[in-house]
């Protein structure tokens, strides 16, 4: 009986399902179909024999990675970079959106929005080039300021202890404005009468933000936090790889750059796939756990 009712609803709304079809095809062809290739993580992949023809290897490549001398280093580096990026980068767009929402002059508000959105559209290559120019030991303006103040120039890009600071702060600067869009959209749905009543009662701007704005956008914050935790291990390799130098390698070698070197530079496709699959399983597990915790604690969740 339920199947008949569902079929009638599908037939009744067939136009909507036709519109949905291209998106489903895209997901299947470019997101799910390529996942077939992960089976080479369990095989000794030989390009001549192909994916199906290569012999099975079981968990050999996972064990090779876990027993590798690089395992602890790349895992710790990835975790530190991911966790610090989330802890420091997640609150900034929220704070920025709350402050920007208080700007009443539309001209200045749009000007600030445009200026802060712009860095998001800078390519990673250009961004790292800018960092190299600004932080250059002899000609960079940061080191010029340091030497003019009586200090000694620092080779920021080559020092391992500065890698995470530069990576995270430049990432916050680049994505802060764009990430704030969703919070500004959520704030636009707050009933203005609540602010008017609070203002009449003498509430300051800070109190209105704390008692009206923040509770109103809490579901959005929680959803974005779940998504952020779910991708905590998915550190993009491009920026880390471009910033990587021999001297900062102890801090800049992360799982994604290691996968690139193992898979493409050393042609160990099965081992690289096993490492990537291990990384994805951790992300998926974190997403499930965070979603369930959020569902129990705040009644907000992705599903």
Coordinates of C-alpha atoms in Angstrom, one line a residue:
X1 CA 0.0 0.0 0.0
X2 CA 2.8 2.4 0.9
X3 CA 4.6 1.6 -2.3
X4 CA 1.5 2.5 -4.3
X5 CA 1.1 5.8 -2.5
X6 CA 4.8 6.6 -3.1
X7 CA 4.5 5.7 -6.8
X8 CA 1.5 7.9 -7.2
X9 CA 3.4 10.8 -5.6
X10 CA 6.3 10.3 -7.9
X11 CA 4.0 10.2 -11.0
X12 CA 2.2 13.3 -9.7
X13 CA 5.4 15.3 -9.3
X14 CA 7.3 13.8 -12.3
X15 CA 8.4 17.2 -13.4
X16 CA 10.5 17.7 -10.2
X17 CA 12.2 14.4 -10.6
X18 CA 13.1 15.2 -14.2
X19 CA 14.7 18.4 -13.0
X20 CA 16.6 16.4 -10.3
X21 CA 17.9 13.8 -12.8
X22 CA 20.9 15.8 -14.2
X23 CA 22.2 16.4 -10.6
X24 CA 21.8 12.7 -9.8
X25 CA 23.6 11.7 -13.0
X26 CA 26.4 14.2 -12.2
X27 CA 26.8 12.7 -8.7
X28 CA 26.8 9.2 -10.0
X29 CA 29.3 9.7 -12.9
X30 CA 31.8 12.0 -11.1
X31 CA 31.4 11.2 -7.4
X32 CA 30.3 7.6 -7.0
X33 CA 31.5 5.8 -10.1
X34 CA 35.2 6.8 -9.5
X35 CA 35.0 5.2 -6.1
X36 CA 35.3 1.9 -7.9
X37 CA 39.0 2.6 -8.1
X38 CA 39.5 2.3 -4.3
X39 CA 39.7 -1.5 -4.7
X40 CA 43.3 -1.1 -5.8
X41 CA 44.1 -0.3 -2.2
X42 CA 43.6 -4.0 -1.6
X43 CA 45.5 -5.1 -4.7
X44 CA 49.1 -5.0 -6.1
X45 CA 48.0 -2.8 -8.9
X46 CA 49.7 -3.2 -12.2
X47 CA 48.7 -0.8 -15.0
X48 CA 49.3 -3.5 -17.6
X49 CA 46.9 -6.0 -15.9
X50 CA 44.4 -3.4 -15.0
X51 CA 42.3 -3.0 -11.9
X52 CA 40.4 -6.3 -12.2
X53 CA 43.4 -8.3 -13.4
X54 CA 45.9 -7.2 -10.7
X55 CA 46.4 -9.7 -7.9
X56 CA 44.7 -9.2 -4.5
X57 CA 47.0 -8.1 -1.7
X58 CA 44.6 -7.9 1.3
X59 CA 45.6 -5.4 4.0
X60 CA 49.3 -5.3 3.0
X61 CA 49.4 -1.7 1.9
X62 CA 47.6 -0.5 5.0
X63 CA 50.1 -2.4 7.1
X64 CA 52.9 -0.9 5.1
X65 CA 51.7 2.6 5.9
X66 CA 51.0 1.9 9.6
X67 CA 54.5 0.4 10.0
X68 CA 56.2 3.2 7.9
X69 CA 58.5 5.6 9.8
X70 CA 56.5 8.5 8.2
X71 CA 53.1 7.3 9.7
X72 CA 53.3 9.1 13.0
X73 CA 54.8 12.3 11.5
X74 CA 52.2 12.8 8.7
X75 CA 49.3 11.8 11.0
X76 CA 50.3 14.2 13.8
X77 CA 51.1 17.0 11.3
X78 CA 47.7 16.5 9.6
X79 CA 45.8 16.4 12.9
X80 CA 47.6 19.5 14.3
X81 CA 47.0 21.5 11.1
X82 CA 43.4 20.4 10.8
X83 CA 42.4 20.9 14.5
X84 CA 44.1 24.2 14.8
X85 CA 42.5 25.4 11.5
X86 CA 39.1 24.4 12.8
X87 CA 39.5 25.9 16.3
X88 CA 40.9 29.2 15.1
X89 CA 39.2 29.5 11.7
X90 CA 35.7 28.4 12.6
X91 CA 34.7 31.2 15.0
X92 CA 36.1 34.0 12.9
X93 CA 33.5 34.1 10.2
X94 CA 30.7 34.0 12.8
X95 CA 32.2 36.9 14.7
X96 CA 32.8 38.8 11.5
X97 CA 29.2 38.2 10.4
X98 CA 27.8 39.4 13.7
X99 CA 29.9 42.6 13.6
X100 CA 29.1 43.3 10.0
X101 CA 25.4 42.8 10.7
X102 CA 25.6 45.7 13.1
X103 CA 26.8 48.1 10.4
X104 CA 23.8 50.2 9.4
X105 CA 25.2 52.2 6.5
X106 CA 24.7 50.0 3.5
X107 CA 27.5 51.6 1.5
X108 CA 30.2 50.7 4.1
X109 CA 28.6 47.3 4.6
X110 CA 28.8 46.4 0.9
X111 CA 32.3 47.9 0.7
X112 CA 33.5 45.7 3.6
X113 CA 31.8 42.7 2.1
X114 CA 33.5 43.2 -1.2
X115 CA 36.9 43.8 0.3
X116 CA 36.7 40.7 2.5
X117 CA 35.2 38.4 -0.3
X118 CA 37.9 39.3 -2.7
X119 CA 40.7 37.1 -1.2
X120 CA 38.6 34.0 -1.6
X121 CA 38.9 34.3 -5.4
X122 CA 42.7 34.4 -5.3
X123 CA 44.2 31.1 -6.5
X124 CA 46.3 29.1 -4.2
X125 CA 49.4 29.6 -6.4
X126 CA 49.0 33.4 -6.3
X127 CA 48.4 33.3 -2.5
X128 CA 51.6 31.3 -1.8
X129 CA 53.5 33.6 -4.2
X130 CA 52.2 36.6 -2.2
X131 CA 53.3 35.0 1.0
X132 CA 56.8 34.4 -0.4
X133 CA 57.1 38.1 -1.5
X134 CA 55.7 39.5 1.8
X135 CA 57.7 37.3 4.0
X136 CA 61.0 37.3 2.1
X137 CA 64.0 37.5 4.5
X138 CA 65.7 40.5 2.8
X139 CA 63.0 42.3 0.7
X140 CA 59.7 41.3 2.4
X141 CA 57.9 44.2 4.1
X142 CA 57.3 42.1 7.3
X143 CA 61.0 41.6 7.7
X144 CA 61.7 45.2 6.8
X145 CA 59.4 46.2 9.7
X146 CA 61.2 43.8 12.0
X147 CA 64.7 45.1 11.1
X148 CA 63.5 48.7 11.3
X149 CA 62.4 48.0 14.9
X150 CA 65.8 46.6 15.8
X151 CA 65.1 42.9 15.3
X152 CA 66.6 40.3 13.1
X153 CA 65.1 39.1 9.8
X154 CA 63.3 35.8 10.0
X155 CA 63.1 33.3 7.1
X156 CA 59.4 32.5 7.9
X157 CA 58.7 30.3 4.9
X158 CA 61.7 28.0 5.7
X159 CA 61.2 27.7 9.4
X160 CA 59.1 24.6 10.5
X161 CA 57.8 26.4 13.6
X162 CA 56.2 29.1 11.5
X163 CA 54.6 26.8 8.9
X164 CA 51.3 26.2 10.7
X165 CA 50.9 29.8 11.8
X166 CA 51.3 31.1 8.2
X167 CA 49.1 28.3 6.8
X168 CA 46.3 29.0 9.2
X169 CA 46.3 32.8 9.3
X170 CA 46.5 33.1 5.5
X171 CA 43.7 30.6 5.3
X172 CA 41.5 32.6 7.7
X173 CA 42.3 35.8 5.8
X174 CA 41.4 34.2 2.5
X175 CA 38.1 32.5 3.5
X176 CA 36.7 34.7 6.3
X177 CA 34.5 36.9 4.1
X178 CA 33.2 34.1 1.9
X179 CA 32.5 31.8 4.9
X180 CA 30.5 34.6 6.6
X181 CA 27.9 34.7 3.8
X182 CA 25.9 31.8 5.2
X183 CA 25.8 33.4 8.7
X184 CA 24.8 36.8 7.2
X185 CA 22.0 35.0 5.4
X186 CA 20.9 33.4 8.7
X187 CA 21.1 36.7 10.4
X188 CA 18.8 38.3 7.8
X189 CA 16.1 36.0 9.0
X190 CA 16.1 37.3 12.5
X191 CA 12.9 39.2 13.4
X192 CA 13.9 42.9 13.6
X193 CA 11.1 43.5 16.2
X194 CA 13.1 41.5 18.7
X195 CA 16.0 44.0 18.3
X196 CA 13.5 47.0 18.5
X197 CA 12.0 45.7 21.7
X198 CA 15.4 44.9 23.2
X199 CA 16.6 48.4 22.3
X200 CA 13.6 50.0 24.0
X201 CA 14.4 48.0 27.1
X202 CA 17.9 49.4 27.0
X203 CA 19.9 46.4 25.8
X204 CA 23.3 47.2 24.4
X205 CA 24.5 46.0 21.0
X206 CA 26.6 43.3 22.7
X207 CA 23.6 42.0 24.7
X208 CA 21.4 41.9 21.6
X209 CA 24.1 39.9 19.7
X210 CA 24.4 37.5 22.7
X211 CA 20.7 37.0 23.4
X212 CA 19.1 37.4 20.0
X213 CA 21.5 37.0 17.1
X214 CA 23.5 34.1 18.4
X215 CA 20.6 31.9 19.5
X216 CA 18.9 32.6 16.2
X217 CA 21.8 31.3 14.1
X218 CA 22.7 28.5 16.4
X219 CA 21.3 25.7 14.1
X220 CA 23.3 27.1 11.2
X221 CA 26.5 27.2 13.4
X222 CA 26.0 23.6 14.5
X223 CA 25.4 22.3 10.9
X224 CA 28.6 24.1 9.8
X225 CA 30.5 22.8 12.7
X226 CA 29.4 19.2 11.9
X227 CA 30.6 19.7 8.3
X228 CA 33.8 21.2 9.5
X229 CA 34.6 18.3 11.9
X230 CA 33.6 15.8 9.2
X231 CA 36.3 17.2 6.9
X232 CA 38.9 17.8 9.6
X233 CA 41.4 15.5 8.0
X234 CA 40.8 16.7 4.5
X235 CA 43.5 19.3 4.4
X236 CA 44.1 20.4 0.8
X237 CA 47.4 19.3 -0.5
X238 CA 48.0 22.2 -3.0
X239 CA 48.7 25.0 -0.5
X240 CA 50.8 22.7 1.8
X241 CA 52.7 21.4 -1.1
X242 CA 53.4 24.8 -2.6
X243 CA 54.5 26.1 0.9
X244 CA 56.7 23.1 1.4
X245 CA 60.5 23.5 1.6
X246 CA 63.2 21.2 2.7
X247 CA 63.7 23.0 6.0
X248 CA 60.0 23.1 7.0
X249 CA 59.3 19.5 6.0
X250 CA 59.0 18.3 9.6
X251 CA 55.8 20.4 10.0
X252 CA 54.6 20.6 6.4
X253 CA 54.5 16.9 5.4
X254 CA 50.8 15.9 5.8
X255 CA 48.8 12.9 4.6
X256 CA 47.6 14.6 1.4
X257 CA 51.1 15.7 0.3
X258 CA 52.5 12.3 1.3
X259 CA 49.8 10.6 -0.9
X260 CA 50.8 12.8 -3.8
X261 CA 54.5 11.9 -3.5
X262 CA 53.8 8.2 -3.0
X263 CA 51.2 7.9 -5.7
X264 CA 52.4 10.2 -8.5
X265 CA 56.1 10.7 -7.9
X266 CA 56.9 7.1 -6.8
X267 CA 54.1 5.4 -8.8
X268 CA 53.0 3.3 -5.8
X269 CA 49.3 3.6 -6.7
X270 CA 48.0 0.9 -4.3
X271 CA 49.8 2.3 -1.3
X272 CA 48.7 5.9 -2.1
X273 CA 45.1 4.7 -2.5
X274 CA 45.3 2.8 0.9
X275 CA 46.6 6.0 2.6
X276 CA 43.9 8.1 1.0
X277 CA 41.2 5.6 2.0
X278 CA 42.4 5.5 5.6
X279 CA 42.1 9.3 5.6
X280 CA 38.6 9.2 4.2
X281 CA 37.4 6.6 6.7
X282 CA 38.6 8.8 9.6
X283 CA 36.7 11.8 8.2
X284 CA 33.6 9.7 7.6
X285 CA 33.7 8.3 11.2
X286 CA 34.2 11.8 12.7
X287 CA 31.2 13.0 10.6
X288 CA 29.0 10.2 11.9
X289 CA 30.0 10.6 15.6
X290 CA 29.7 14.4 15.5
X291 CA 26.3 14.3 13.9
X292 CA 25.0 11.8 16.5
X293 CA 26.4 13.8 19.4
X294 CA 24.8 17.0 18.0
X295 CA 21.5 15.2 17.5
X296 CA 21.4 14.1 21.1
X297 CA 22.7 17.3 22.7
X298 CA 21.1 20.0 20.6
X299 CA 18.5 18.3 18.5
X300 CA 20.2 19.6 15.4
X301 CA 21.8 17.3 12.8
X302 CA 22.4 16.7 9.2
X303 CA 20.1 13.8 9.1

